[in-house]
């Protein structure tokens, strides 16, 4: 405890500010007449709609028609409605026209020239931030549109798959729109980007960028490269809409494009010197931007949620984060009180040597910086030699994704003892960056000094909900009531024999909390010394049930399952051409087929729901779509090893009207009984699928495919030692000895899910001494394998 207090006091005393009070006031004089925070939320929602729900907008027939409608109908209409008004009318055009308008305004010079040449004025946009007013503005626009153009449908009715010859009325505008088609997917799809605290910090960084350009115009002779957060603000600043003062009525709103032009004119900033999203950049421009930012503010230019990108790269070349982190509109699992949401945040740590320590260069060779989390991953030790850092510039040391439960990161400055081994070293000083302190910081970042030798800069993104992580671990056999087979329970029941036998699995979440109990019915009857033993139940009675909650322990690890049964799965005789079939209490029916000649990869699945005969769900073999593991160069020929790692995985993909191409909502490993699922996917359905597939595969292959015959508890890694999913290292952070426990679990599933610290123990046969009261091995082999 005393050590923690000392670290905290050192951290507080060493915290430094990057700018003086005069610099703060100078940046705050940069005036932006746009409510960027509200506008970004609206624009990201719009971009997401276009990207995820309106794929037809990307097809040429639809886009050509949208451009025609924009030029021939919308722009003349909005120009007429704006006549005599100081502020633009509160109307929103159809989605296809709005998309063209949005992209056109991303090139302010071109848009201004277009408007002035056609209408002799700049056409503005209305500021509409809430859903109610948006619906009103669309309805109002529809009424005006139908009245003014009765022969022109309000919605784009062109067949997007039409093969007829098409021509575009404005080729330049087509190019402008087409180059922005991946704007959301490549740059602004991170789930934290609509969080208010992130946007406030991003707005401040954007203002500082404009201040830098204003203060050093001579040094901004070449194009500067925007970080991701500042780019988001800049794009929104261009396309609007403008801030609405509280006393202005809804139909009286400011004209955006003129506001943007006036803001730049007042600041005397040449924004043309900024690289646009579709332009390529080179390393020289990136270095110049970093150098100028560090000169102005004495802190690193990049930060968590504000990485530097090369915008001109093809989307396939862009480095994707190692975590599948999608925006989810709903969490269907809130109905399960036993499940707790998981929150994730992005972390970046930079370091820079103190110039006054140059005379002690020799000491740097023996010193290194160690990163650890405050909680959840006690075994984590990421280390970097101080000799890798610089006196002249900030160096990115680590880029991580951490669960909020880790509470923060601790950095130790250590000096290795003679012999050159990290393991033999002495701690010189520590600083801690708690997540709560970083969240309270205005910029979501803090800077601290360590032992007067170096400065460390840590930044985070706001914590947002991440996918659930669930795993089933072996547990004791239970009776029909849910009580574990044990002498303890027998004595509590006054030695009345326990009836029935069920294989049991405990479902743990990412933090090791018990969420559900999964049970598979195996036998019926009693066990008594002297000969009476449980008998296997009929095939159709070998059901699977899921109970919500944790065990009620009565003595040590002996307990009773919760009473509430929330779902069941019953085996059925499969239809023709299928080899196994299950009926779920959720209304779903699963059918399974396996071609033995093609090994495990020959598994086929079909999932349908009685209420929806036309299946909108697919189960794909392996790690597919967003869960696909990208192979490095030289690994393309190692198909056998890759297929082995893919064995047991099934990707659950949902198709909707808004997402006809499908979206992965869960990744299952039926062999290890491990699940990762988005909040919008039902955890109980995923568990039923996982256990049912394992049951069927074991029966079809006539072998225990997933250690179902284990009937006692297996020792799990101690909680807090290396909690799975608690820390993920970004691919940009180089590490000589990268542990599987700081990578996504499905990259090396068998290693991460091993029951002890040794990766190979999971592959070896496990020996267990089962009680005769369980019913004997033959009972379970007959129920699971035959």
XYZ file of C-alpha atoms in Angstrom:
786
model
C 0.000 0.000 0.000
C 2.825 2.431 0.885
C 4.474 1.724 -2.454
C 1.228 2.581 -4.251
C 0.981 5.875 -2.365
C 4.565 6.738 -3.221
C 3.983 5.980 -6.890
C 0.870 8.148 -6.899
C 2.636 11.054 -5.223
C 5.523 10.808 -7.641
C 3.072 10.673 -10.536
C 1.263 13.786 -9.352
C 4.436 15.730 -8.645
C 5.983 14.827 -11.990
C 2.909 15.630 -14.086
C 3.769 18.414 -16.501
C 1.847 20.638 -18.847
C 2.775 20.891 -22.500
C 1.886 24.558 -22.850
C 2.095 27.738 -20.863
C -1.004 29.698 -19.860
C -0.400 32.171 -22.664
C -0.354 29.353 -25.222
C -3.621 27.980 -23.830
C -5.325 31.341 -24.208
C -3.937 31.728 -27.734
C -5.392 28.399 -28.868
C -8.720 29.243 -27.256
C -8.937 32.374 -29.396
C -9.428 30.163 -32.465
C -13.138 30.606 -33.139
C -15.129 27.911 -34.940
C -18.727 28.887 -35.680
C -19.843 25.279 -36.006
C -21.126 23.029 -33.243
C -18.612 20.364 -34.189
C -19.516 17.916 -31.437
C -23.201 17.733 -32.403
C -22.464 17.930 -36.111
C -19.953 15.052 -36.008
C -22.492 12.773 -34.329
C -25.026 13.531 -37.054
C -22.504 13.151 -39.876
C -21.103 9.838 -38.581
C -24.656 8.508 -38.329
C -25.274 9.605 -41.903
C -22.016 8.058 -43.177
C -22.812 4.824 -41.357
C -26.239 4.689 -43.000
C -24.677 5.147 -46.423
C -21.919 2.594 -45.747
C -23.858 -0.180 -44.014
C -27.455 0.183 -45.131
C -27.359 1.782 -48.594
C -24.949 -0.235 -50.709
C -27.101 0.528 -53.740
C -25.727 4.086 -53.644
C -22.312 2.804 -54.741
C -23.586 1.243 -57.964
C -23.192 3.310 -61.117
C -26.824 3.320 -62.350
C -28.033 4.598 -58.955
C -25.174 7.062 -58.534
C -25.591 8.485 -62.060
C -29.282 9.033 -61.347
C -28.487 10.595 -57.958
C -26.132 13.102 -59.619
C -28.786 13.970 -62.203
C -31.398 14.515 -59.503
C -28.935 16.622 -57.522
C -28.126 18.894 -60.453
C -31.515 19.113 -62.174
C -33.902 18.994 -59.232
C -32.358 19.567 -55.827
C -29.923 22.412 -56.378
C -32.451 24.540 -58.331
C -35.059 23.756 -55.662
C -32.892 24.664 -52.652
C -31.645 27.768 -54.472
C -35.236 28.886 -55.005
C -36.222 28.134 -51.402
C -33.217 30.155 -50.182
C -34.118 33.291 -52.162
C -34.632 36.232 -49.865
C -33.586 34.283 -46.770
C -30.526 35.045 -44.707
C -30.492 31.476 -43.459
C -31.213 28.262 -45.403
C -34.597 26.536 -45.021
C -34.868 23.476 -42.757
C -35.249 20.761 -45.364
C -33.319 17.530 -45.968
C -33.267 15.978 -49.470
C -33.616 12.242 -50.271
C -30.745 10.031 -49.145
C -29.135 9.660 -52.575
C -29.192 13.409 -53.190
C -27.961 14.160 -49.686
C -24.977 11.818 -50.261
C -24.002 13.669 -53.455
C -24.438 17.017 -51.679
C -22.318 15.836 -48.757
C -19.439 14.757 -51.015
C -19.662 17.925 -53.128
C -19.251 20.177 -50.102
C -16.113 18.255 -49.087
C -14.397 20.243 -51.818
C -15.244 23.799 -50.684
C -13.505 25.572 -53.562
C -15.222 23.452 -56.199
C -18.601 23.732 -54.449
C -18.360 27.518 -54.167
C -17.431 27.840 -57.847
C -20.315 25.544 -58.815
C -22.884 27.490 -56.790
C -21.733 30.934 -57.913
C -21.563 29.955 -61.591
C -25.094 28.471 -61.556
C -26.946 30.489 -58.930
C -24.718 33.527 -58.295
C -24.631 32.698 -54.591
C -23.382 30.087 -52.152
C -26.088 27.582 -51.186
C -26.121 26.825 -47.461
C -27.250 23.903 -45.296
C -29.567 23.773 -42.309
C -28.421 22.702 -38.849
C -30.526 19.711 -37.841
C -29.135 17.550 -35.069
C -31.983 15.579 -33.496
C -34.048 12.766 -34.958
C -37.420 14.476 -34.503
C -36.413 17.601 -36.395
C -34.717 15.457 -39.044
C -37.934 13.554 -39.710
C -39.810 16.857 -39.937
C -37.254 18.290 -42.376
C -37.462 15.203 -44.640
C -41.265 15.274 -44.608
C -41.304 19.000 -45.369
C -38.867 18.483 -48.231
C -40.993 15.646 -49.629
C -44.098 17.856 -49.671
C -42.281 20.691 -51.429
C -40.586 18.293 -53.871
C -43.843 16.579 -54.905
C -45.543 19.929 -55.381
C -42.723 21.477 -57.419
C -41.816 18.343 -59.406
C -44.902 16.094 -59.615
C -43.330 13.929 -62.317
C -40.085 13.381 -60.405
C -40.286 10.663 -57.688
C -38.895 11.683 -54.300
C -36.938 8.424 -53.925
C -34.357 7.159 -56.390
C -36.214 4.424 -58.289
C -33.500 3.372 -60.741
C -32.637 -0.328 -60.711
C -29.142 -0.450 -59.207
C -28.425 -3.693 -61.089
C -29.562 -2.364 -64.445
C -27.353 -3.273 -67.402
C -28.646 -0.495 -69.647
C -26.202 2.045 -70.983
C -25.846 4.921 -68.546
C -24.137 8.286 -68.730
C -23.301 10.770 -66.039
C -24.287 14.417 -66.333
C -21.241 15.678 -64.407
C -18.092 13.568 -64.574
C -16.178 15.734 -62.070
C -18.965 15.337 -59.532
C -19.020 11.567 -60.086
C -15.284 11.400 -59.332
C -15.826 13.513 -56.203
C -18.527 11.205 -54.892
C -16.790 7.953 -55.837
C -13.567 8.851 -54.020
C -15.491 9.163 -50.726
C -17.297 5.825 -50.887
C -15.031 4.256 -48.197
C -14.844 7.334 -45.983
C -16.738 5.744 -43.098
C -15.322 2.231 -43.347
C -11.693 3.345 -43.550
C -11.619 6.287 -41.198
C -14.671 6.865 -38.993
C -16.138 3.462 -38.050
C -14.529 3.234 -34.591
C -17.260 2.904 -31.937
C -15.780 5.579 -29.646
C -15.970 8.296 -32.310
C -19.471 9.381 -31.308
C -18.605 9.619 -27.603
C -18.890 13.206 -26.390
C -15.624 13.215 -24.404
C -13.716 11.972 -27.469
C -15.271 14.656 -29.669
C -14.513 17.435 -27.179
C -10.865 16.355 -27.105
C -10.799 16.065 -30.916
C -12.272 19.548 -31.310
C -9.559 20.966 -29.091
C -6.871 19.192 -31.111
C -8.358 20.526 -34.353
C -8.284 24.059 -32.955
C -4.657 23.547 -31.984
C -3.900 22.361 -35.527
C -5.453 25.542 -36.947
C -3.530 27.600 -34.403
C -0.296 25.903 -35.485
C -0.967 26.755 -39.132
C -1.799 30.329 -38.166
C 1.309 30.747 -36.006
C 3.810 29.199 -38.447
C 2.556 29.964 -41.975
C 6.072 29.889 -43.439
C 6.712 26.387 -42.118
C 3.418 25.157 -43.580
C 4.610 25.633 -47.140
C 4.100 21.953 -47.947
C 0.983 19.906 -47.291
C 0.378 18.847 -43.693
C -1.105 15.501 -42.691
C -4.079 15.439 -40.345
C -4.416 12.895 -37.566
C -7.632 10.879 -37.597
C -9.453 12.864 -34.899
C -8.576 16.214 -36.464
C -9.566 14.942 -39.915
C -12.997 14.047 -38.540
C -13.401 17.595 -37.242
C -12.077 19.156 -40.442
C -14.459 17.217 -42.682
C -17.374 18.149 -40.436
C -16.260 21.780 -40.439
C -16.469 21.698 -44.240
C -19.835 19.991 -44.654
C -21.504 21.584 -41.626
C -24.075 22.163 -40.445
C -23.715 25.324 -38.361
C -24.461 26.014 -34.723
C -28.004 27.054 -33.875
C -28.217 29.691 -31.116
C -30.779 28.841 -28.452
C -32.972 31.852 -29.242
C -33.185 31.169 -32.989
C -36.303 29.326 -34.112
C -36.045 25.969 -35.825
C -36.671 27.338 -39.334
C -34.063 30.075 -38.862
C -30.634 28.457 -39.098
C -27.206 29.636 -40.065
C -25.792 29.006 -43.538
C -22.919 26.577 -43.196
C -20.565 27.059 -46.181
C -20.337 30.797 -45.599
C -19.518 30.137 -41.932
C -16.642 27.827 -42.875
C -15.270 30.395 -45.310
C -15.619 33.180 -42.746
C -13.865 31.100 -40.052
C -10.842 30.483 -42.271
C -10.758 34.091 -43.387
C -10.780 35.316 -39.800
C -7.981 32.894 -38.856
C -6.004 33.701 -42.008
C -5.311 29.985 -42.543
C -4.690 28.322 -45.909
C -6.489 25.024 -45.414
C -5.505 24.021 -48.940
C -2.182 22.944 -47.463
C -3.831 19.948 -45.803
C -3.794 16.480 -47.383
C -7.341 15.406 -48.249
C -8.766 11.938 -47.494
C -8.237 10.573 -51.001
C -4.751 12.003 -51.576
C -1.539 10.084 -51.053
C 1.102 11.273 -48.648
C 4.766 10.497 -48.278
C 6.914 9.993 -45.218
C 8.487 13.411 -45.535
C 5.169 15.228 -45.080
C 4.306 13.080 -42.092
C 7.652 13.860 -40.446
C 7.281 17.592 -41.139
C 3.813 17.639 -39.554
C 5.018 15.755 -36.475
C 8.031 18.038 -36.102
C 5.960 21.217 -36.351
C 3.380 19.946 -33.826
C 6.075 18.944 -31.334
C 7.758 22.338 -31.772
C 4.467 24.122 -31.086
C 3.061 22.040 -28.221
C 5.950 19.860 -27.009
C 3.911 16.654 -27.101
C 3.457 13.817 -29.620
C 1.206 14.478 -32.603
C -0.378 11.038 -32.605
C -2.588 9.824 -29.773
C -5.106 7.132 -29.016
C -7.965 7.609 -31.463
C -5.830 10.095 -33.389
C -3.441 7.982 -35.405
C -1.659 9.261 -38.481
C -2.816 7.655 -41.692
C -1.821 7.592 -45.316
C -5.263 8.412 -46.727
C -4.485 7.431 -50.296
C -3.912 3.763 -49.479
C -6.350 1.222 -50.841
C -8.763 -0.057 -48.178
C -7.194 -3.517 -48.392
C -3.830 -2.006 -47.492
C -5.053 -0.089 -44.462
C -3.996 -1.635 -41.177
C -7.094 -2.824 -39.347
C -7.136 -2.975 -35.546
C -6.582 -6.483 -34.142
C -9.885 -6.344 -32.256
C -13.257 -6.704 -33.965
C -14.837 -3.627 -32.455
C -18.109 -2.649 -34.137
C -20.808 -0.133 -33.346
C -23.833 -1.933 -31.861
C -27.152 -0.151 -31.623
C -28.548 -2.514 -29.005
C -27.522 -5.088 -26.441
C -29.994 -7.967 -26.459
C -28.180 -9.603 -23.544
C -29.298 -7.063 -20.944
C -32.194 -9.437 -20.255
C -29.703 -11.831 -18.677
C -28.908 -10.423 -15.238
C -25.935 -12.756 -14.895
C -24.100 -11.104 -17.824
C -22.011 -7.990 -17.329
C -20.965 -5.812 -20.289
C -17.319 -5.605 -21.269
C -15.746 -2.210 -21.988
C -12.642 -1.595 -24.054
C -10.428 1.436 -24.623
C -7.490 2.220 -26.881
C -4.194 3.230 -25.256
C -1.077 4.847 -26.707
C 2.162 5.431 -24.771
C 4.920 7.724 -26.084
C 8.311 8.493 -24.559
C 11.042 11.091 -25.059
C 14.440 11.318 -23.373
C 15.372 14.363 -21.356
C 18.089 16.306 -23.276
C 19.959 17.086 -20.066
C 20.671 13.356 -19.711
C 22.787 13.227 -22.869
C 25.933 13.244 -20.774
C 24.768 9.972 -19.190
C 24.334 8.144 -22.485
C 26.186 5.064 -21.204
C 23.621 4.571 -18.424
C 20.829 4.324 -21.000
C 22.208 1.052 -22.303
C 21.413 -0.608 -18.991
C 18.015 1.051 -18.448
C 14.655 0.000 -19.805
C 10.986 0.905 -19.407
C 8.484 -1.762 -18.347
C 4.725 -1.517 -18.836
C 2.225 -3.423 -16.697
C -1.486 -3.094 -16.087
C -2.799 -2.218 -12.642
C -5.163 -5.222 -12.657
C -6.275 -8.277 -14.680
C -2.972 -9.212 -16.347
C -0.315 -9.578 -13.665
C 1.945 -11.618 -15.950
C 2.109 -8.838 -18.552
C 5.542 -7.243 -18.809
C 6.241 -5.236 -21.960
C 9.760 -3.821 -22.027
C 11.733 -1.344 -24.149
C 15.357 -0.235 -23.852
C 15.837 3.495 -23.292
C 18.466 3.402 -26.020
C 15.562 2.992 -28.494
C 14.157 6.398 -27.511
C 15.169 9.822 -28.833
C 16.118 13.208 -27.395
C 14.753 15.064 -30.417
C 11.312 13.578 -30.972
C 8.568 11.566 -29.287
C 8.655 7.841 -29.969
C 5.573 5.627 -29.866
C 6.406 2.839 -27.449
C 3.172 0.859 -27.121
C -0.257 0.816 -28.719
C -2.743 -1.314 -26.762
C -6.402 -2.170 -26.385
C -7.282 -2.686 -22.712
C -10.409 -3.599 -20.833
C -11.570 -0.865 -18.507
C -11.248 -3.365 -15.651
C -7.450 -3.202 -15.960
C -7.838 0.242 -14.288
C -4.676 1.729 -15.778
C -1.064 1.176 -16.760
C 2.024 1.358 -14.593
C 5.422 2.242 -16.051
C 8.589 1.188 -14.227
C 11.986 2.621 -15.062
C 14.406 -0.195 -14.314
C 18.147 -0.715 -14.512
C 19.341 -4.199 -15.334
C 22.077 -5.762 -13.264
C 25.370 -6.876 -14.727
C 24.729 -9.734 -17.079
C 22.281 -8.000 -19.373
C 19.110 -9.822 -18.423
C 15.742 -8.094 -18.064
C 14.706 -10.546 -15.354
C 17.493 -9.369 -13.085
C 16.905 -5.655 -12.651
C 16.268 -2.950 -10.082
C 13.350 -0.530 -10.137
C 14.384 3.134 -10.115
C 11.006 4.862 -10.271
C 7.374 4.228 -11.244
C 4.539 6.311 -12.604
C 0.927 5.227 -12.998
C -1.710 6.377 -15.467
C -5.134 5.422 -14.024
C -7.950 5.359 -16.587
C -10.105 7.599 -14.389
C -7.410 10.295 -14.337
C -7.042 10.150 -18.120
C -10.817 10.331 -18.609
C -10.953 13.478 -16.481
C -8.166 15.103 -18.534
C -9.510 17.551 -21.107
C -7.579 15.936 -23.959
C -7.844 12.351 -22.623
C -4.050 12.478 -22.240
C -1.464 13.127 -19.534
C 2.274 13.682 -19.518
C 4.614 12.702 -16.660
C 8.333 12.685 -15.954
C 10.167 9.566 -14.820
C 13.332 9.863 -12.738
C 14.299 13.027 -14.627
C 15.490 10.766 -17.438
C 12.507 10.739 -19.729
C 9.006 12.040 -20.197
C 6.084 9.749 -20.860
C 2.849 10.728 -22.629
C -0.189 8.449 -22.308
C -3.538 8.884 -24.050
C -6.754 6.859 -24.246
C -10.088 6.770 -26.024
C -13.325 6.701 -24.018
C -14.279 3.173 -22.907
C -17.060 1.732 -25.075
C -18.847 -1.592 -25.031
C -16.906 -4.417 -26.650
C -17.898 -7.965 -27.682
C -18.776 -10.432 -24.947
C -16.322 -13.264 -24.256
C -17.684 -16.548 -22.874
C -16.127 -19.955 -22.295
C -17.505 -23.240 -20.949
C -15.313 -25.072 -18.446
C -15.819 -28.652 -17.195
C -17.585 -29.143 -13.886
C -19.019 -31.917 -11.739
C -21.861 -34.174 -12.803
C -25.270 -33.055 -11.526
C -28.583 -34.773 -10.812
C -32.054 -33.953 -12.151
C -32.497 -31.137 -9.645
C -29.197 -29.479 -10.604
C -27.251 -30.457 -7.480
C -23.712 -31.791 -7.908
C -23.229 -35.505 -7.301
C -21.475 -35.486 -3.933
C -21.557 -37.043 -0.467
C -22.160 -33.511 0.834
C -25.445 -33.242 -1.085
C -26.288 -36.842 -0.102
C -25.959 -36.013 3.601
C -28.015 -32.814 3.138
C -30.747 -34.975 1.551
C -30.641 -37.439 4.471
C -28.932 -40.013 2.228
C -31.765 -40.096 -0.270
C -30.095 -41.148 -3.582
C -29.612 -38.463 -6.215
C -31.675 -39.271 -9.274
C -30.454 -38.673 -12.860
C -27.051 -37.789 -14.299
C -26.202 -34.654 -16.326
C -22.857 -33.558 -17.751
C -22.324 -29.980 -16.592
C -20.333 -27.027 -17.876
C -19.920 -23.650 -16.166
C -19.974 -20.608 -18.465
C -17.466 -17.932 -17.437
C -17.197 -14.430 -18.838
C -14.025 -12.421 -19.540
C -13.589 -11.640 -15.833
C -14.115 -15.212 -14.658
C -17.652 -14.584 -13.406
C -20.136 -17.461 -13.598
C -22.948 -16.516 -16.001
C -24.738 -19.732 -16.985
C -24.735 -23.460 -16.286
C -24.993 -25.734 -19.345
C -26.200 -29.282 -18.698
C -26.452 -32.316 -20.996
C -28.774 -35.123 -19.900
C -26.982 -38.461 -19.916
C -28.546 -40.959 -17.516
C -31.561 -41.778 -15.396
C -31.980 -43.726 -12.191
C -29.855 -44.011 -9.027
C -26.478 -45.215 -7.905
C -26.211 -47.378 -4.831
C -23.346 -49.388 -3.489
C -23.979 -53.003 -4.288
C -24.946 -52.892 -7.947
C -27.624 -50.299 -8.820
C -26.310 -47.736 -11.317
C -27.831 -45.053 -13.600
C -28.779 -46.114 -17.120
C -28.383 -44.085 -20.321
C -31.518 -42.227 -21.361
C -33.035 -42.660 -24.795
C -31.388 -40.768 -27.657
C -34.275 -38.300 -28.005
C -34.090 -37.505 -24.266
C -30.437 -36.433 -24.333
C -31.379 -32.774 -24.199
C -29.246 -29.732 -23.514
C -30.436 -27.114 -21.063
C -29.065 -23.722 -20.024
C -29.703 -22.241 -16.592
C -29.134 -18.571 -15.866
C -26.924 -17.595 -12.957
C -24.090 -19.067 -10.900
C -23.744 -22.057 -8.625
C -25.096 -21.840 -5.087
C -22.201 -23.341 -3.135
C -22.979 -25.284 0.010
C -19.499 -26.582 0.884
C -16.298 -25.570 -0.908
C -16.738 -26.242 -4.635
C -19.891 -28.338 -4.119
C -23.094 -26.561 -5.048
C -26.446 -26.472 -6.798
C -27.250 -25.015 -10.218
C -29.703 -22.094 -10.399
C -33.327 -23.141 -10.838
C -34.164 -20.886 -13.793
C -33.961 -22.794 -17.103
C -33.871 -20.251 -19.923
C -33.308 -22.446 -23.003
C -33.172 -26.058 -24.169
C -32.096 -28.008 -27.241
C -33.549 -31.386 -28.134
C -32.174 -33.817 -30.753
C -34.471 -34.652 -33.668
C -34.306 -37.132 -36.505
C -32.739 -35.177 -39.366
C -34.418 -34.629 -42.735
C -33.040 -36.177 -45.913
C -29.450 -35.216 -46.838
C -28.689 -34.110 -43.250
C -27.075 -36.207 -40.507
C -28.051 -34.369 -37.330
C -30.811 -32.005 -36.289
C -31.609 -30.007 -33.154
C -34.713 -28.107 -32.105
C -34.097 -25.100 -29.845
C -36.628 -23.634 -27.447
C -35.824 -20.278 -29.058
C -37.719 -21.473 -32.147
C -34.564 -22.171 -34.146
C -33.724 -25.468 -35.826
C -30.139 -26.490 -36.543
C -29.186 -29.102 -39.150
C -25.681 -30.510 -39.531
C -23.941 -32.513 -42.239
C -20.408 -33.884 -42.325
C -18.434 -35.339 -45.215
C -15.839 -37.656 -43.602
C -13.544 -37.593 -46.626
C -12.952 -33.873 -46.191
C -12.194 -33.997 -42.427
C -13.588 -31.286 -40.173
C -13.744 -28.726 -42.987
C -16.529 -30.833 -44.505
C -19.040 -29.689 -41.897
C -22.124 -27.913 -43.224
C -24.793 -26.123 -41.204
C -28.256 -24.755 -41.753
C -30.066 -22.663 -39.166
C -33.662 -21.653 -39.615
C -36.362 -20.183 -37.430
C -39.978 -21.291 -37.415
C -41.098 -17.675 -37.461
C -38.757 -16.885 -40.404
C -38.751 -19.771 -42.898
C -36.317 -17.972 -45.177
C -33.050 -18.183 -43.287
C -31.411 -14.849 -42.551
C -28.529 -16.503 -40.679
C -25.571 -18.477 -41.979
C -23.046 -20.571 -40.077
C -19.729 -20.512 -41.932
C -16.937 -22.959 -41.225
C -13.783 -21.305 -39.917
C -12.838 -17.751 -38.981
C -14.535 -15.687 -41.675
C -15.235 -12.051 -42.543
C -14.019 -9.765 -39.753
C -12.621 -12.712 -37.793
C -10.400 -13.963 -40.590
C -6.767 -14.150 -39.532
C -4.513 -12.516 -42.090
C -1.510 -14.648 -42.925
C 1.932 -13.094 -43.153
C 4.175 -13.294 -46.174
C 5.552 -16.746 -46.694
C 2.667 -18.445 -44.836
C 0.419 -18.861 -47.873
C 1.800 -22.344 -48.504
C 1.300 -23.525 -44.925
C -2.316 -24.496 -45.555
C -2.245 -27.597 -43.369
C -1.187 -25.669 -40.260
C -3.616 -22.845 -41.028
C -6.527 -25.277 -41.485
C -5.606 -26.954 -38.205
C -5.883 -23.612 -36.385
C -9.195 -22.986 -38.168
C -10.610 -26.304 -36.967
C -13.543 -25.969 -34.604
C -14.403 -22.393 -35.543
C -17.795 -21.337 -36.883
C -18.698 -17.762 -37.812
C -22.316 -16.695 -37.285
C -23.376 -14.232 -39.997
C -26.670 -12.355 -40.033
C -28.320 -10.897 -43.133
C -30.854 -8.074 -42.998
C -32.517 -5.701 -45.440
C -30.135 -3.009 -44.261
C -27.123 -5.319 -44.550
C -27.774 -7.743 -47.421
C -24.095 -8.730 -47.687
C -24.091 -10.098 -44.138
C -22.410 -9.161 -40.879
C -20.504 -11.443 -38.519
C -22.130 -11.204 -35.093
C -20.406 -14.099 -33.312
C -17.427 -16.440 -33.530
C -17.851 -19.895 -32.000
C -15.289 -22.561 -31.262
C -17.358 -25.680 -30.631
C -14.255 -27.769 -29.956
C -13.120 -25.559 -27.053
C -16.627 -24.230 -26.230
C -15.523 -20.606 -26.490
C -17.607 -17.732 -27.875
C -17.056 -14.106 -28.842
C -20.247 -12.227 -29.736
C -21.396 -8.694 -30.409
C -23.900 -7.199 -27.957
C -26.615 -7.456 -30.620
C -26.264 -11.277 -30.777
C -28.035 -13.507 -28.253
C -25.536 -15.262 -25.973
C -27.900 -18.149 -25.181
C -28.458 -18.946 -28.863
C -24.679 -18.953 -29.382
C -24.237 -21.352 -26.442
C -26.923 -23.704 -27.771
C -25.251 -23.723 -31.182
C -21.815 -24.363 -29.726
C -22.806 -27.303 -27.505
C -25.165 -28.834 -30.081
C -22.479 -28.835 -32.775
C -19.982 -30.451 -30.396
C -22.510 -33.123 -29.422
C -23.279 -33.925 -33.060
C -19.665 -33.950 -34.232
C -18.699 -36.308 -31.390
C -21.537 -38.634 -32.350
C -20.764 -38.512 -36.084
C -17.035 -39.034 -35.642
C -17.462 -41.648 -32.883
C -14.966 -39.859 -30.653
C -14.880 -37.250 -27.910
C -14.234 -34.224 -30.147
C -14.200 -31.625 -27.376
C -13.334 -33.227 -24.026
C -16.982 -33.727 -23.089
C -16.079 -36.865 -21.124
C -14.287 -34.749 -18.504
C -16.559 -34.803 -15.473
C -14.702 -32.745 -12.882
C -13.350 -29.254 -12.503
C -10.151 -28.356 -14.349
C -7.832 -25.878 -12.716
C -8.145 -22.557 -14.516
C -5.425 -19.872 -14.581
C -5.626 -17.657 -11.512
C -7.859 -14.645 -12.137
C -5.788 -11.526 -12.578
C -2.747 -13.420 -13.837
C -3.550 -13.270 -17.559
C -7.277 -12.703 -17.999
C -8.086 -13.458 -21.627
C -8.968 -10.439 -23.717
C -7.886 -7.978 -21.015
C -4.946 -6.624 -23.070
C -4.452 -6.778 -26.841
C -1.271 -5.410 -28.395
C -1.742 -3.516 -31.656
C 0.125 -4.860 -34.662
C 2.028 -1.563 -34.920
C 3.777 -2.261 -31.586
C 6.758 -4.430 -32.347
C 7.675 -7.042 -29.793
C 10.439 -9.637 -30.071
C 8.695 -12.263 -27.942
C 4.994 -11.653 -28.505
C 2.827 -13.665 -26.140
C -0.363 -15.311 -27.401
C -2.125 -13.738 -24.408
C -1.783 -10.206 -25.828
C -3.254 -11.219 -29.178
C -6.895 -11.906 -30.054
C -7.781 -15.246 -28.482
C -8.842 -16.824 -31.775
C -5.376 -16.342 -33.308
C -4.017 -19.069 -31.012
C -7.126 -20.448 -29.339
C -5.704 -23.699 -27.962
C -2.815 -21.885 -26.276
C -4.938 -19.129 -24.736
C -7.648 -21.532 -23.547
C -5.251 -24.110 -22.097
C -6.230 -25.038 -18.510
C -2.800 -24.188 -17.134
C 0.189 -22.040 -18.077
C 1.699 -24.654 -20.407
C 0.278 -24.520 -23.892
C 0.845 -28.204 -24.625
C -1.127 -29.589 -21.693
C -4.388 -29.137 -23.543
C -3.221 -31.454 -26.284
C -2.241 -34.246 -23.889
C -4.815 -36.690 -22.545
C -6.098 -35.542 -19.199
C -6.444 -38.146 -16.486
C -9.205 -37.741 -13.906
C -10.376 -39.934 -11.042
C -14.149 -39.916 -11.393
C -16.406 -41.086 -8.622
C -18.352 -44.336 -9.242
C -21.444 -42.384 -8.172
C -21.198 -40.434 -11.446
C -22.258 -43.572 -13.297
C -19.063 -44.856 -14.907
C -17.272 -44.139 -18.162
C -19.428 -46.470 -20.232
C -22.537 -44.455 -19.431
C -21.029 -41.226 -20.738
C -19.308 -42.751 -23.755
C -22.593 -44.308 -24.788
C -24.437 -41.004 -24.391
C -21.831 -38.802 -26.112
C -20.126 -40.975 -28.711
C -22.651 -43.625 -29.759
